[in-house]
Short mmCIF file of C-alpha atoms and ligand atoms in Angstrom, two decimals:
data_model
loop_
_atom_site.label_atom_id
_atom_site.label_comp_id
_atom_site.label_asym_id
_atom_site.label_seq_id
_atom_site.Cartn_x
_atom_site.Cartn_y
_atom_site.Cartn_z
CA UNK A 367 -19.25 -29.41 26.84
CA UNK A 368 -21.20 -26.62 25.22
CA UNK A 369 -23.95 -27.75 22.93
CA UNK A 370 -23.87 -26.52 19.33
CA UNK A 371 -26.99 -27.93 17.64
CA UNK A 372 -25.86 -26.74 14.20
CA UNK A 373 -22.86 -29.10 14.30
CA UNK A 374 -24.64 -32.06 15.75
CA UNK A 375 -26.67 -34.89 14.16
CA UNK A 376 -28.54 -37.77 15.71
CA UNK A 377 -25.60 -40.17 15.38
CA UNK A 378 -23.04 -37.78 16.95
CA UNK A 379 -25.45 -36.58 19.63
CA UNK A 380 -26.22 -40.19 20.65
CA UNK A 381 -22.49 -40.75 21.22
CA UNK A 382 -22.25 -37.48 23.30
CA UNK A 383 -25.16 -38.54 25.41
CA UNK A 384 -23.72 -41.96 26.00
CA UNK A 385 -20.35 -40.58 26.82
CA UNK A 386 -21.85 -38.14 29.31
CA UNK A 387 -20.59 -34.99 27.40
CA UNK A 388 -24.05 -33.44 28.05
CA UNK A 389 -27.38 -34.73 29.32
CA UNK A 390 -30.68 -35.17 27.42
CA UNK A 391 -32.16 -32.44 29.69
CA UNK A 392 -29.37 -30.00 28.77
CA UNK A 393 -29.78 -30.77 25.11
CA UNK A 394 -33.59 -30.40 25.29
CA UNK A 395 -33.27 -27.11 27.12
CA UNK A 396 -30.84 -25.92 24.40
CA UNK A 397 -33.44 -26.84 21.75
CA UNK A 398 -36.21 -25.02 23.69
CA UNK A 399 -33.94 -21.98 23.85
CA UNK A 400 -33.39 -22.08 20.14
CA UNK A 401 -37.20 -22.35 19.51
CA UNK A 402 -37.73 -19.39 21.82
CA UNK A 403 -35.25 -17.36 19.97
CA UNK A 404 -36.26 -18.26 16.37
CA UNK A 405 -39.79 -19.37 16.22
CA UNK A 406 -41.26 -15.90 16.49
CA UNK A 407 -39.74 -15.19 13.12
CA UNK A 408 -40.02 -18.51 11.31
CA UNK A 409 -43.28 -19.95 12.83
CA UNK A 410 -42.15 -23.60 12.42
CA UNK A 411 -43.90 -24.75 15.58
CA UNK A 412 -47.67 -24.26 16.25
CA UNK A 413 -47.08 -25.23 19.81
CA UNK A 414 -44.10 -26.15 22.00
CA UNK A 415 -44.41 -28.98 24.58
CA UNK A 416 -41.96 -27.40 27.04
CA UNK A 417 -43.12 -29.29 30.12
CA UNK A 418 -43.51 -32.78 28.70
CA UNK A 419 -40.31 -32.52 26.59
CA UNK A 420 -38.29 -31.80 29.77
CA UNK A 421 -40.00 -34.76 31.54
CA UNK A 422 -39.22 -37.04 28.65
CA UNK A 423 -35.58 -35.84 28.70
CA UNK A 424 -35.32 -36.54 32.36
CA UNK A 425 -36.72 -40.05 31.74
CA UNK A 426 -34.17 -40.48 28.96
CA UNK A 427 -31.28 -39.52 31.17
CA UNK A 428 -32.40 -42.19 33.60
CA UNK A 429 -32.48 -44.80 30.84
CA UNK A 430 -29.05 -43.72 29.67
CA UNK A 431 -27.64 -44.10 33.19
CA UNK A 432 -29.25 -47.60 33.39
CA UNK A 433 -27.86 -48.47 29.96
CA UNK A 434 -31.37 -49.22 28.68
CA UNK A 435 -31.16 -46.92 25.69
CA UNK A 436 -31.61 -46.89 21.93
CA UNK A 437 -29.98 -44.55 19.40
CA UNK A 438 -33.03 -42.26 19.83
CA UNK A 439 -33.03 -42.04 23.56
CA UNK A 440 -32.92 -38.40 24.68
CA UNK A 441 -33.02 -37.20 21.01
CA UNK A 442 -35.34 -34.11 20.64
CA UNK A 443 -37.65 -34.32 17.55
CA UNK A 444 -40.33 -32.13 16.10
CA UNK A 445 -43.69 -33.70 15.09
CA UNK A 446 -45.97 -32.55 12.18
CA UNK A 447 -49.28 -31.34 13.40
CA UNK A 448 -51.27 -34.25 11.86
CA UNK A 449 -49.68 -37.00 13.98
CA UNK A 450 -51.38 -37.80 17.21
CA UNK A 451 -49.67 -37.59 20.58
CA UNK A 452 -51.96 -38.59 23.44
CA UNK A 453 -52.99 -35.62 25.56
CA UNK A 454 -51.55 -33.08 23.14
CA UNK A 455 -53.54 -30.86 20.86
CA UNK A 456 -53.43 -31.75 17.17
CA UNK A 457 -55.04 -29.66 14.40
CA UNK A 458 -53.73 -30.60 10.97
CA UNK A 459 -53.12 -26.92 10.48
CA UNK A 460 -56.96 -26.34 10.39
CA UNK A 461 -59.33 -24.14 12.30
CA UNK A 462 -61.85 -26.97 12.29
CA UNK A 463 -59.59 -28.98 14.72
CA UNK A 464 -58.31 -26.01 16.71
CA UNK A 465 -58.16 -27.10 20.37
CA UNK A 466 -58.82 -30.78 19.59
CA UNK A 467 -56.83 -33.01 21.86
CA UNK A 468 -55.55 -36.43 20.77
CA UNK A 469 -57.08 -39.30 22.86
CA UNK A 470 -54.44 -41.88 21.88
CA UNK A 471 -50.84 -42.13 20.54
CA UNK A 472 -50.30 -42.81 16.82
CA UNK A 473 -48.30 -46.01 16.24
CA UNK A 474 -45.15 -44.04 15.18
CA UNK A 475 -45.29 -41.98 18.41
CA UNK A 476 -45.76 -45.15 20.50
CA UNK A 477 -42.63 -46.58 18.86
CA UNK A 478 -40.62 -43.38 19.38
CA UNK A 479 -41.74 -43.21 23.01
CA UNK A 480 -40.49 -46.83 23.42
CA UNK A 481 -37.19 -45.72 21.84
CA UNK A 482 -36.91 -42.84 24.40
CA UNK A 483 -37.25 -39.95 22.01
CA UNK A 484 -38.25 -36.40 23.19
CA UNK A 485 -41.04 -34.50 21.50
CA UNK A 486 -40.40 -30.77 21.37
CA UNK A 487 -43.64 -29.61 19.78
CA UNK A 488 -46.02 -29.83 16.82
CA UNK A 489 -45.00 -28.21 13.58
CA UNK A 490 -46.94 -26.09 11.20
CA UNK A 491 -48.29 -27.52 7.99
CA UNK A 492 -50.59 -26.72 5.00
CA UNK A 493 -54.18 -27.30 6.10
CA UNK A 494 -54.81 -31.07 6.14
CA UNK A 495 -51.55 -31.40 4.24
CA UNK A 496 -53.02 -29.82 1.06
CA UNK A 497 -50.37 -27.57 -0.39
CA UNK A 498 -46.64 -27.16 -1.18
CA UNK A 499 -45.66 -24.05 0.76
CA UNK A 500 -47.15 -24.12 4.23
CA UNK A 501 -49.12 -21.00 3.33
CA UNK A 502 -52.57 -22.62 3.64
CA UNK A 503 -52.24 -23.27 7.47
CA UNK A 504 -54.83 -21.67 9.63
CA UNK A 505 -52.01 -20.81 11.99
CA UNK A 506 -49.99 -18.48 9.75
CA UNK A 507 -47.32 -19.10 7.20
CA UNK A 508 -44.00 -20.71 8.02
CA UNK A 509 -40.82 -19.04 6.57
CA UNK A 510 -37.74 -20.80 5.17
CA UNK A 511 -35.07 -20.20 7.74
CA UNK A 512 -32.39 -20.08 5.03
CA UNK A 513 -34.16 -17.17 3.34
CA UNK A 514 -37.13 -15.68 5.25
CA UNK A 515 -38.60 -14.25 2.01
CA UNK A 516 -39.17 -17.71 0.77
CA UNK A 517 -41.39 -20.60 1.55
CA UNK A 518 -40.00 -23.73 3.39
CA UNK A 519 -42.14 -25.96 0.99
CA UNK A 520 -45.01 -27.99 2.09
CA UNK A 521 -46.98 -29.51 3.41
CA UNK A 522 -44.40 -30.48 6.08
CA UNK A 523 -42.80 -27.04 5.90
CA UNK A 524 -42.86 -26.55 9.73
CA UNK A 525 -40.93 -29.81 10.23
CA UNK A 526 -38.45 -28.75 7.54
CA UNK A 527 -37.80 -25.33 9.03
CA UNK A 528 -37.65 -26.72 12.54
CA UNK A 529 -34.69 -28.92 11.48
CA UNK A 530 -33.08 -26.26 9.26
CA UNK A 531 -33.23 -23.56 11.96
CA UNK A 532 -31.30 -25.97 14.27
CA UNK A 533 -33.98 -26.25 16.86
CA UNK A 534 -34.26 -30.05 16.87
CA UNK A 535 -32.30 -33.10 15.78
CA UNK A 536 -34.90 -34.39 13.32
CA UNK A 537 -38.58 -34.41 12.53
CA UNK A 538 -41.53 -36.46 11.29
CA UNK A 539 -43.51 -35.37 8.25
CA UNK A 540 -46.14 -37.04 6.02
CA UNK A 541 -46.02 -37.43 2.30
CA UNK A 542 -48.94 -37.90 0.02
CA UNK A 543 -47.55 -36.40 -3.17
CA UNK A 544 -44.23 -34.94 -2.04
CA UNK A 545 -44.83 -33.27 1.35
CA UNK A 546 -41.69 -34.65 2.96
CA UNK A 547 -39.33 -34.57 -0.07
CA UNK A 548 -40.11 -31.13 -1.49
CA UNK A 549 -39.76 -29.21 1.89
CA UNK A 550 -36.50 -31.23 2.56
CA UNK A 551 -35.21 -30.09 -0.78
CA UNK A 552 -36.13 -26.46 -0.14
CA UNK A 553 -34.46 -26.49 3.26
CA UNK A 554 -31.32 -28.50 2.42
CA UNK A 555 -32.31 -31.65 4.31
CA UNK A 556 -32.64 -35.29 3.70
CA UNK A 557 -36.28 -36.44 3.62
CA UNK A 558 -37.57 -39.99 3.18
CA UNK A 559 -40.89 -41.03 1.84
CA UNK A 560 -41.03 -44.75 2.85
CA UNK A 561 -42.74 -47.51 0.88
CA UNK A 562 -46.51 -47.20 1.24
CA UNK A 563 -47.47 -49.58 4.07
CA UNK A 564 -44.02 -49.87 5.62
CA UNK A 565 -44.96 -47.29 8.35
CA UNK A 566 -48.32 -47.48 10.06
CA UNK A 567 -50.80 -44.69 9.39
CA UNK A 568 -52.70 -45.34 12.69
CA UNK A 569 -53.00 -42.01 14.35
CA UNK A 570 -52.13 -39.95 11.28
CA UNK A 571 -54.94 -37.54 10.27
CA UNK A 572 -55.78 -38.87 6.88
CA UNK A 573 -55.54 -36.95 3.57
CA UNK A 574 -55.45 -39.57 0.77
CA UNK A 575 -55.37 -42.90 2.52
CA UNK A 576 -54.06 -44.90 -0.51
CA UNK A 577 -51.18 -42.46 -0.88
CA UNK A 578 -50.25 -41.25 2.70
CA UNK A 579 -47.15 -42.26 4.48
CA UNK A 580 -45.30 -40.89 7.57
CA UNK A 581 -41.55 -40.47 7.24
CA UNK A 582 -38.45 -38.76 8.72
CA UNK A 583 -36.60 -35.57 7.86
CA UNK A 584 -33.14 -34.86 9.10
CA UNK A 585 -29.66 -33.57 8.42
CA UNK A 586 -28.03 -36.79 7.26
CA UNK A 587 -28.93 -40.09 5.59
CA UNK A 588 -27.95 -42.01 8.77
CA UNK A 589 -30.31 -39.86 10.88
CA UNK A 590 -33.21 -40.46 8.59
CA UNK A 591 -32.37 -44.18 8.52
CA UNK A 592 -32.28 -44.29 12.38
CA UNK A 593 -35.79 -42.75 12.64
CA UNK A 594 -37.15 -44.97 9.81
CA UNK A 595 -35.83 -48.06 11.54
CA UNK A 596 -37.58 -47.06 14.71
CA UNK A 597 -41.03 -46.23 13.22
CA UNK A 598 -41.44 -48.92 10.47
CA UNK A 599 -43.16 -52.28 10.81
CA UNK A 600 -46.31 -54.10 10.47
CA UNK A 601 -49.19 -52.87 12.68
CA UNK A 602 -52.50 -54.55 13.44
CA UNK A 603 -54.07 -51.09 13.67
CA UNK A 604 -53.32 -50.38 9.97
CA UNK A 605 -54.31 -53.25 7.68
CA UNK A 606 -52.27 -51.77 4.74
CA UNK A 607 -48.97 -52.20 6.69
CA UNK A 608 -46.71 -54.92 5.34
CA UNK A 609 -44.00 -57.20 6.80
CA UNK A 610 -40.50 -55.89 7.52
CA UNK A 611 -38.16 -54.95 4.74
CA UNK A 612 -37.38 -57.97 2.59
CA UNK A 613 -34.08 -59.43 3.29
CA UNK A 614 -32.82 -60.16 -0.16
CA UNK A 615 -29.30 -61.11 -0.79
CA UNK A 616 -27.35 -57.84 -1.00
CA UNK A 617 -26.80 -57.27 -4.66
CA UNK A 618 -24.58 -54.64 -6.07
CA UNK A 619 -26.38 -51.43 -7.03
CA UNK A 620 -25.03 -50.53 -10.44
CA UNK A 621 -27.58 -49.12 -12.75
CA UNK A 622 -29.48 -45.88 -12.23
CA UNK A 623 -32.22 -44.79 -14.62
CA UNK A 624 -32.87 -41.24 -15.61
CA UNK A 625 -36.39 -40.85 -17.13
CA UNK A 626 -36.62 -38.88 -20.32
CA UNK A 627 -39.56 -37.05 -18.76
CA UNK A 628 -37.05 -34.90 -16.69
CA UNK A 629 -35.79 -33.03 -19.71
CA UNK A 630 -39.17 -32.73 -21.27
CA UNK A 631 -40.66 -30.97 -18.25
CA UNK A 632 -41.42 -27.37 -19.14
CA UNK A 633 -41.09 -25.82 -15.69
CA UNK A 634 -37.57 -27.13 -14.84
CA UNK A 635 -35.42 -24.07 -14.35
CA UNK A 636 -31.72 -23.90 -15.46
CA UNK A 637 -30.36 -23.90 -11.94
CA UNK A 638 -32.04 -27.16 -11.25
CA UNK A 639 -31.31 -28.63 -14.63
CA UNK A 640 -27.60 -27.86 -14.39
CA UNK A 641 -27.42 -29.08 -10.84
CA UNK A 642 -29.13 -32.37 -11.95
CA UNK A 643 -26.63 -32.87 -14.73
CA UNK A 644 -23.77 -32.29 -12.15
CA UNK A 645 -25.40 -34.92 -9.92
CA UNK A 646 -25.46 -37.45 -12.80
CA UNK A 647 -21.70 -36.79 -13.41
CA UNK A 648 -20.98 -37.25 -9.70
CA UNK A 649 -22.82 -40.58 -9.62
CA UNK A 650 -20.95 -41.74 -12.78
CA UNK A 651 -17.68 -40.82 -11.11
CA UNK A 652 -18.72 -42.92 -8.16
CA UNK A 653 -18.98 -45.85 -10.46
CA UNK A 654 -22.77 -46.01 -11.20
CA UNK A 655 -23.90 -46.64 -14.76
CA UNK A 656 -26.51 -44.12 -15.86
CA UNK A 657 -29.16 -45.27 -18.29
CA UNK A 658 -31.91 -43.30 -20.05
CA UNK A 659 -35.31 -44.82 -19.37
CA UNK A 660 -38.88 -44.11 -20.36
CA UNK A 661 -41.84 -43.95 -18.06
CA UNK A 662 -44.52 -43.27 -20.73
CA UNK A 663 -47.48 -42.61 -18.45
CA UNK A 664 -45.67 -40.43 -15.85
CA UNK A 665 -46.90 -37.29 -17.52
CA UNK A 666 -50.39 -38.08 -16.29
CA UNK A 667 -49.25 -38.39 -12.71
CA UNK A 668 -50.16 -34.90 -11.54
CA UNK A 669 -53.59 -34.72 -13.32
CA UNK A 670 -54.67 -38.13 -12.08
CA UNK A 671 -53.43 -37.31 -8.49
CA UNK A 672 -55.64 -34.22 -8.48
CA UNK A 673 -58.71 -36.44 -9.18
CA UNK A 674 -57.84 -39.32 -6.86
CA UNK A 675 -56.61 -37.18 -3.98
CA UNK A 676 -59.62 -34.86 -3.73
CA UNK A 677 -61.90 -37.93 -4.01
CA UNK A 678 -60.24 -39.63 -1.03
CA UNK A 679 -59.85 -36.39 0.87
CA UNK A 680 -63.51 -35.42 0.59
CA UNK A 681 -64.45 -38.87 1.97
CA UNK A 682 -61.86 -38.64 4.80
CA UNK A 683 -62.90 -35.05 5.76
CA UNK A 684 -66.65 -35.89 5.97
CA UNK A 685 -66.10 -36.86 9.60
CA UNK A 686 -65.42 -33.19 10.57
CA UNK A 687 -69.05 -32.26 11.07
CA UNK A 688 -68.85 -30.17 14.24
CA UNK A 689 -70.28 -33.00 16.29
CA UNK A 690 -67.49 -35.26 17.06
CA UNK A 691 -64.31 -33.19 16.74
CA UNK A 692 -63.08 -29.66 17.27
CA UNK A 693 -65.03 -26.69 16.14
CA UNK A 694 -68.83 -26.36 16.39
CA UNK A 695 -71.03 -23.65 15.05
CA UNK A 696 -74.81 -23.39 15.81
CA UNK A 697 -77.17 -23.10 12.98
CA UNK A 698 -80.96 -23.30 12.53
CA UNK A 699 -81.05 -27.09 12.63
CA UNK A 700 -78.60 -30.02 12.39
CA UNK A 701 -77.87 -29.68 8.71
CA UNK A 702 -77.36 -25.99 9.15
CA UNK A 703 -74.89 -26.71 11.94
CA UNK A 704 -72.83 -28.78 9.48
CA UNK A 705 -72.88 -25.98 6.91
CA UNK A 706 -71.94 -23.38 9.42
CA UNK A 707 -69.18 -25.47 11.05
CA UNK A 708 -67.59 -26.65 7.82
CA UNK A 709 -67.93 -23.20 6.19
CA UNK A 710 -66.15 -21.50 9.08
CA UNK A 711 -63.68 -24.33 9.91
CA UNK A 712 -62.23 -25.27 6.51
CA UNK A 713 -60.00 -22.90 4.48
CA UNK A 714 -60.22 -22.20 0.77
CA UNK A 715 -58.00 -24.91 -0.59
CA UNK A 716 -59.64 -27.59 1.52
CA UNK A 717 -63.13 -26.49 0.37
CA UNK A 718 -62.03 -26.49 -3.19
CA UNK A 719 -60.77 -30.07 -2.95
CA UNK A 720 -63.95 -31.25 -1.09
CA UNK A 721 -66.07 -29.81 -3.88
CA UNK A 722 -63.87 -31.32 -6.63
CA UNK A 723 -63.75 -34.67 -4.86
CA UNK A 724 -67.50 -35.09 -4.30
CA UNK A 725 -67.96 -34.08 -7.94
CA UNK A 726 -65.66 -36.72 -9.37
CA UNK A 727 -67.22 -39.36 -7.21
CA UNK A 728 -70.77 -38.46 -7.95
CA UNK A 729 -73.06 -40.72 -9.97
CA UNK A 730 -72.68 -40.16 -13.66
CA UNK A 731 -69.21 -38.71 -13.32
CA UNK A 732 -67.52 -41.46 -11.37
CA UNK A 733 -66.39 -43.58 -14.39
CA UNK A 734 -65.34 -40.53 -16.45
CA UNK A 735 -63.04 -39.08 -13.67
CA UNK A 736 -62.30 -41.25 -10.72
CA UNK A 737 -62.46 -44.59 -12.59
CA UNK A 738 -60.22 -43.20 -15.39
CA UNK A 739 -57.73 -41.77 -12.92
CA UNK A 740 -57.48 -45.15 -11.19
CA UNK A 741 -56.75 -46.83 -14.53
CA UNK A 742 -54.07 -44.27 -15.20
CA UNK A 743 -52.55 -44.93 -11.71
CA UNK A 744 -52.29 -48.61 -12.57
CA UNK A 745 -50.46 -47.71 -15.78
CA UNK A 746 -47.96 -45.55 -13.88
CA UNK A 747 -47.35 -48.45 -11.44
CA UNK A 748 -46.68 -50.74 -14.40
CA UNK A 749 -44.23 -48.29 -15.94
CA UNK A 750 -42.14 -48.53 -12.73
CA UNK A 751 -42.48 -52.34 -12.49
CA UNK A 752 -41.23 -52.65 -16.07
CA UNK A 753 -38.03 -50.54 -15.48
CA UNK A 754 -37.33 -52.20 -12.07
CA UNK A 755 -37.84 -55.67 -13.43
CA UNK A 756 -34.46 -57.46 -13.01
CA UNK A 757 -35.38 -60.02 -15.72
CA UNK A 758 -35.85 -57.14 -18.09
CA UNK A 759 -32.17 -57.33 -18.95
CA UNK A 760 -31.35 -54.39 -21.00
CA UNK A 761 -34.02 -52.15 -19.51
CA UNK A 762 -33.77 -53.11 -15.84
CA UNK A 763 -32.44 -50.49 -13.34
CA UNK A 764 -31.72 -50.60 -9.59
CA UNK A 765 -32.88 -47.09 -8.85
CA UNK A 766 -34.25 -43.98 -10.64
CA UNK A 767 -33.21 -40.37 -10.14
CA UNK A 768 -34.90 -37.10 -10.89
CA UNK A 769 -34.61 -33.56 -9.43
CA UNK A 770 -36.84 -33.35 -6.41
CA UNK A 771 -38.30 -30.06 -7.55
CA UNK A 772 -38.21 -27.88 -10.68
CA UNK A 773 -36.30 -25.18 -8.85
CA UNK A 774 -35.27 -23.86 -5.39
CA UNK A 775 -37.66 -22.52 -2.74
CA UNK A 776 -39.95 -19.91 -4.29
CA UNK A 777 -41.00 -16.60 -2.74
CA UNK A 778 -43.81 -16.31 -0.22
CA UNK A 779 -46.95 -15.31 -2.13
CA UNK A 780 -45.53 -16.34 -5.56
CA UNK A 781 -47.81 -19.36 -6.18
CA UNK A 782 -50.57 -19.19 -3.62
CA UNK A 783 -53.18 -17.58 -5.83
CA UNK A 784 -52.56 -19.98 -8.70
CA UNK A 785 -53.54 -23.52 -7.74
CA UNK A 786 -52.34 -25.06 -10.89
CA UNK A 787 -48.89 -23.65 -10.41
CA UNK A 788 -48.87 -24.95 -6.84
CA UNK A 789 -50.04 -28.38 -7.97
CA UNK A 790 -47.23 -28.60 -10.41
CA UNK A 791 -44.82 -28.53 -7.53
CA UNK A 792 -45.55 -32.28 -7.21
CA UNK A 793 -44.46 -33.17 -10.71
CA UNK A 794 -41.33 -35.19 -9.78
CA UNK A 795 -42.54 -36.41 -6.40
CA UNK A 796 -46.09 -37.70 -6.95
CA UNK A 797 -45.27 -40.64 -9.27
CA UNK A 798 -43.63 -42.50 -6.27
CA UNK A 799 -46.89 -42.05 -4.25
CA UNK A 800 -48.97 -43.48 -7.02
CA UNK A 801 -46.82 -46.55 -7.18
CA UNK A 802 -46.30 -46.81 -3.40
CA UNK A 803 -42.47 -46.70 -3.93
CA UNK A 804 -39.84 -45.48 -1.48
CA UNK A 805 -38.15 -42.21 -2.46
CA UNK A 806 -35.65 -39.88 -0.83
CA UNK A 807 -34.65 -36.37 -1.34
CA UNK A 808 -30.92 -35.55 -0.69
CA UNK A 809 -29.19 -32.18 -0.82
CA UNK A 810 -27.52 -32.03 -4.18
CA UNK A 811 -25.59 -28.71 -4.07
CA UNK A 812 -24.32 -28.76 -0.53
CA UNK A 813 -20.73 -27.65 -0.16
CA UNK A 814 -18.32 -28.94 2.53
CA UNK A 815 -18.68 -25.82 4.59
CA UNK A 816 -22.41 -26.38 4.80
CA UNK A 817 -23.46 -23.59 2.42
CA UNK A 818 -25.24 -24.29 -0.99
CA UNK A 819 -23.67 -23.85 -4.36
CA UNK A 820 -25.58 -21.04 -6.02
CA UNK A 821 -27.22 -19.83 -2.88
CA UNK A 822 -30.37 -21.96 -2.27
CA UNK A 823 -30.56 -25.68 -1.59
CA UNK A 824 -31.71 -28.16 -4.31
CA UNK A 825 -32.50 -31.77 -3.89
CA UNK A 826 -31.78 -34.94 -5.81
CA UNK A 827 -34.59 -37.53 -5.67
CA UNK A 828 -33.82 -41.21 -5.73
CA UNK A 829 -36.61 -43.77 -6.15
CA UNK A 830 -36.23 -47.53 -5.47
CA UNK A 831 -38.33 -50.66 -5.85
CA UNK A 832 -40.87 -51.43 -3.10
CA UNK A 833 -39.36 -52.08 0.34
CA UNK A 834 -35.85 -51.31 -0.93
CA UNK A 835 -35.12 -48.31 1.29
CA UNK A 836 -31.65 -49.66 1.76
CA UNK A 837 -30.88 -48.90 -1.91
CA UNK A 838 -31.72 -45.28 -1.20
CA UNK A 839 -29.57 -45.07 1.85
CA UNK A 840 -26.62 -46.68 0.07
CA UNK A 841 -26.76 -44.32 -2.91
CA UNK A 842 -27.36 -41.41 -0.67
CA UNK A 843 -24.48 -42.08 1.54
CA UNK A 844 -22.16 -42.57 -1.42
CA UNK A 845 -23.43 -39.33 -2.98
CA UNK A 846 -22.92 -37.34 0.20
CA UNK A 847 -19.74 -39.07 1.21
CA UNK A 848 -21.32 -40.11 4.50
CA UNK A 849 -19.95 -42.95 6.56
N1 LIG B 2366 -48.88 -30.77 -3.05
C1 LIG B 2366 -49.55 -31.88 -2.54
C2 LIG B 2366 -50.96 -31.53 -2.29
O1 LIG B 2366 -51.29 -30.35 -2.20
C3 LIG B 2366 -48.87 -32.26 -1.30
C4 LIG B 2366 -49.69 -33.44 -0.62
C5 LIG B 2366 -48.83 -34.10 0.42
O2 LIG B 2366 -47.81 -34.70 0.13
N2 LIG B 2366 -49.35 -33.99 1.60
O3 LIG B 2366 -51.82 -32.32 -2.39
#
């Protein structure tokens, strides 16, 4: 059987592999061919693991023959360049880690290896996951394969383009303020930011440790669910991980909240606004009750994030001193070595955040900035708790929807010189990170023939209570008409 990656997803591919229609080695080779053909143009991958991928595929074929397989056995995936794979280079899109080789497997990779997945390569990203366009990478920009004049979003833009250009069956990204959901929206994919702590961060190069989470990106809800099920779980290497998803009695999901904030957002363009209203109508026609809700502190989500995130990032990035990892530049003395190494190794956006972060944490300013931002974060969390509280009768909702972004993928170069414009990309996505809640982006204007109504893809974001990823999958499947 000839392999047509475009018309396959993880679920259908799994069936073909088990039925012997094609082998994992043939499939992997097909993906490698697609990368060879398309990556020159798109730059989704920083590096392709041709040799190890084919070895893993051979191993997978053996497992399939012996009937010791999982749904991910022999499935080729792309991995964001901030997730450690033992023996492979990993750089977080930064010069400072160029040529650094991972000495151990991240927990998610360990789990995917156990499941028999194949790793095709590492994907491009904004440097240290700071950005929304994959333009801040030290390894060149990534283009959106649906329109090469546009960005794929970020920071997991390489992973998004890798899936969208039909070179892999799914990908891992990381999400601190929207880095899985926004690129998924820009590339017409499904992207899940899991509950904070449901997926181990061990082996993820840290950005903001209280916000970071690894998650899947794919073509369907089921595909994303399959990867999530494989990577989640408590891990002794990450003390913030929590027990398995709660097994509450399955209750009917009936009420979906729409925050008034959506219509009060200045930057929301008409294309996205109209599409969001269409999505509401569609959900109503599926039997959901739509309710207006208010999250009074959500308007402070972006400003407080850009205090908390630089503070945490500046602390996390202190370890890159030219002694232990990656790049080293010689100066006059030890201190000068640090200056030279960090000056040469970090890009502009990273340096901006380190300076901002050390400032808001410094004595005399800590309470005014960092302390205040933490208080605001608590208020945002409480806003969500209030609307999700089932005993809240009239005001309680089962899920919340917003557009994922204020518009479709923007042009390369359009926002890169205006940090505030770029930061506002997070406006709908960052609240879920503040509150640690699971959130998914699903294509909201995809037509049956696979094209997008109005030209470029848009996303609908669904947010659920903690550990209630199943709510997202259920609504998502109903919305997309998926089995
Ligand atoms: N736009 C966010 C930032 O630049 C994206 C962060 C993320 O989710 N990794 O910080």
